[in-house]
Short mmCIF file of C-alpha atoms in Angstrom, two decimals:
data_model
loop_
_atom_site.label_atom_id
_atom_site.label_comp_id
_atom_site.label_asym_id
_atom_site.label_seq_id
_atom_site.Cartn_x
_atom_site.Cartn_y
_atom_site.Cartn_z
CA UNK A 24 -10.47 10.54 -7.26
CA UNK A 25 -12.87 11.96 -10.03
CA UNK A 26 -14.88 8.81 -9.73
CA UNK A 27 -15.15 8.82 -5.83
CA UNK A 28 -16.29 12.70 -6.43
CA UNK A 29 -18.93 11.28 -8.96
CA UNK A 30 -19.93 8.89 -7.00
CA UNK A 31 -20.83 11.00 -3.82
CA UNK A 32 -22.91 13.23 -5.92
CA UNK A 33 -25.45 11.09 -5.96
CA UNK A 34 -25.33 10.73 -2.03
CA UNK A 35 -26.95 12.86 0.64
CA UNK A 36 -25.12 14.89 3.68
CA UNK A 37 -26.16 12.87 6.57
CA UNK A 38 -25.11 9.57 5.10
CA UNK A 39 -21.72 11.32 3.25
CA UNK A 40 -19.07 10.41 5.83
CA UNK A 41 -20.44 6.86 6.06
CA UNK A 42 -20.27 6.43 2.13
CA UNK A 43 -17.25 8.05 2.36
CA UNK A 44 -15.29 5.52 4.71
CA UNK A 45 -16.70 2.69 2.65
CA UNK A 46 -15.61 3.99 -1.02
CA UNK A 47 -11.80 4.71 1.10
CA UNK A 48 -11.99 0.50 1.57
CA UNK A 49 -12.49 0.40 -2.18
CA UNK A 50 -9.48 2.25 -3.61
CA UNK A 51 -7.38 1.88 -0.33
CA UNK A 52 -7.34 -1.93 -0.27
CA UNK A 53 -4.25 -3.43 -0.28
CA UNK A 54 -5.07 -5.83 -3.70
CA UNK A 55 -7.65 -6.59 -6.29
CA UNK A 56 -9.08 -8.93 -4.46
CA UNK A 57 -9.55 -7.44 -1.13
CA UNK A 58 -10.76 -4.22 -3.01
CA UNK A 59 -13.71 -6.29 -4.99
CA UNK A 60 -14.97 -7.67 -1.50
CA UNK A 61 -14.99 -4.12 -0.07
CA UNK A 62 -16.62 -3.51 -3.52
CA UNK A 63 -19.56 -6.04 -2.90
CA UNK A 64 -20.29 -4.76 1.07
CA UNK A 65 -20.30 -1.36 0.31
CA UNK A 66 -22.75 -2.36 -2.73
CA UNK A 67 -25.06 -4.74 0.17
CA UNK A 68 -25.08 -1.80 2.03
CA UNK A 69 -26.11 1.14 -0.11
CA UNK A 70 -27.51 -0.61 -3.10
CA UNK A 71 -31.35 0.20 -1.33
CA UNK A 72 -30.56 3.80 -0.39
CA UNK A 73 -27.76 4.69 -3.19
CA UNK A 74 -27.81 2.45 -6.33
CA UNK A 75 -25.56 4.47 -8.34
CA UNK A 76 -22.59 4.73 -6.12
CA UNK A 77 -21.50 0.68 -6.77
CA UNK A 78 -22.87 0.58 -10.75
CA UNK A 79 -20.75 3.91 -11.37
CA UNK A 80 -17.23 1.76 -9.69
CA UNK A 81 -18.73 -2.22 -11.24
CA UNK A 82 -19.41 0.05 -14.51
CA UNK A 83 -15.52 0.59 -14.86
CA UNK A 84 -13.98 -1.82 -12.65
CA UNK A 85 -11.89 -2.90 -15.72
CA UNK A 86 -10.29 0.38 -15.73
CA UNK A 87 -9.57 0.63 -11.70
CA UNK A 88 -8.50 -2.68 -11.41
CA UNK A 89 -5.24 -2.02 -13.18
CA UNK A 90 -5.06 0.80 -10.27
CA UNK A 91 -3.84 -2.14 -7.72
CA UNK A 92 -0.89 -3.32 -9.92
CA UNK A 93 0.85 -0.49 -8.61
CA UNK A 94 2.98 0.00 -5.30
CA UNK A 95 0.93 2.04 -2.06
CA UNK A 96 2.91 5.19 -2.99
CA UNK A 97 1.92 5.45 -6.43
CA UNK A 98 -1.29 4.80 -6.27
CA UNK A 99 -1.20 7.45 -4.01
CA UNK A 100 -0.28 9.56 -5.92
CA UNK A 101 -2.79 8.59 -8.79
CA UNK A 102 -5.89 9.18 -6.76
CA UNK A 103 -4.94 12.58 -5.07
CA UNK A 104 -4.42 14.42 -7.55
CA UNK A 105 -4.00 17.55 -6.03
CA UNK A 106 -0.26 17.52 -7.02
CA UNK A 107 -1.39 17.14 -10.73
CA UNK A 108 -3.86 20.26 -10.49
CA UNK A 109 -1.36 22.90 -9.17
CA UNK A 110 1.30 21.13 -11.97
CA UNK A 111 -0.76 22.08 -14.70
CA UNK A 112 -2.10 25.32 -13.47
CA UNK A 113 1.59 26.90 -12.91
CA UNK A 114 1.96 25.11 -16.41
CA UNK A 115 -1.36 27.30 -17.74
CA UNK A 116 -0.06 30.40 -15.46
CA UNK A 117 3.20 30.66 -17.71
CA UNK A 118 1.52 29.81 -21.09
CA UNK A 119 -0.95 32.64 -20.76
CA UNK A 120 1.62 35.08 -20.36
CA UNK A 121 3.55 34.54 -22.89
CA UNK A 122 1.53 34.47 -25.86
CA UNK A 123 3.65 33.92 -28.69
CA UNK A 124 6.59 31.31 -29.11
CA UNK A 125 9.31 31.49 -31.66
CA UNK A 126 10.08 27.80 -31.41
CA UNK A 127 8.95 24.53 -30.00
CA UNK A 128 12.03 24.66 -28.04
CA UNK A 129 10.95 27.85 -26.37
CA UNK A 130 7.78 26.52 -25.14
CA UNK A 131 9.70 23.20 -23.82
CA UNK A 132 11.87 25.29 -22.12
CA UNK A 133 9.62 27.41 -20.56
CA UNK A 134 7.54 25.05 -19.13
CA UNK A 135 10.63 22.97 -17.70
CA UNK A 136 11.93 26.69 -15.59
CA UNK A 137 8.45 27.02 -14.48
CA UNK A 138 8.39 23.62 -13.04
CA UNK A 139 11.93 23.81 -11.83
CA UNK A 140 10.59 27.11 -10.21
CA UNK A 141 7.66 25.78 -8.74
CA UNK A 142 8.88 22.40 -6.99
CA UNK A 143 11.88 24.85 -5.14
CA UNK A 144 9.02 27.21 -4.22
CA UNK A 145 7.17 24.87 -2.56
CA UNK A 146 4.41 25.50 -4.97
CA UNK A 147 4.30 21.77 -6.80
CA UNK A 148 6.16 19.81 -4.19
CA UNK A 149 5.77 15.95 -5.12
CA UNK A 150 6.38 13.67 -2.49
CA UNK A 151 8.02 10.16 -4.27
CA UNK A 152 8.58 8.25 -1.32
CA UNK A 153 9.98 4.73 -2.80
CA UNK A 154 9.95 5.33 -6.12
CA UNK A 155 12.34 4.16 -8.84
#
């Protein structure tokens, strides 16, 4: 997700949505292969206007291609990271107001009631679909 947000910096409002739909082909594709293709038209099609969108993904394709060895839900999971966020900011929330710990233990155990607390909340709720 960071590097779709990095690469739309670089693009302008009217053609946003349209870079948009073409990065989703990218990271949504259903293998390697299929993603690399989507890869190479969205670079045919911007490289003139944009030139920095495709370099910034070919400049670490060896890094997202591991993305695709994953299943759909977990990769899912990896690029919205939303879920991640609100984890670590109910993690921060509970650090900051406690700021000494007698033990490691303490801290451990803090953190673990705070994320108990938030997923039956509704706060941090993680949606696993097929995972094992």
């Amino acid at each position: 997700m960071h590097l779709v947000r990095n690469s739309l910096k670089y693009v302008s409002w009217k053609d946003y949505k349209a870079v948009t739909a073409d990065l989703k082909g990218v990271y949504q594709a259903p293998t390697e292969a299929q993603a690399r293709e989507n890869l190479t038209a969205l670079s045919q099609k911007w490289q003139a206007k944009y030139p920095l969108v495709a370099k910034c993904w070919e400049d670490n394709w060896a890094n997202i291609a591991t993305f695709f060895d994953y299943p759909n839900d977990i990769r899912k999971a990896i690029y919205t990271t939303n879920a991640v966020e609100s984890l670590n900011s109910v993690i921060r929330r509970v650090i900051k107001k406690r700021n000494v710990f007698p033990t490691d233990d303490s801290v451990f155990k803090v953190i673990w009631l705070a994320m108990k607390d938030a997923s039956k909340n509704g706060q941090c709720r993680f949606k696993t679909g097929n995972w094992r």
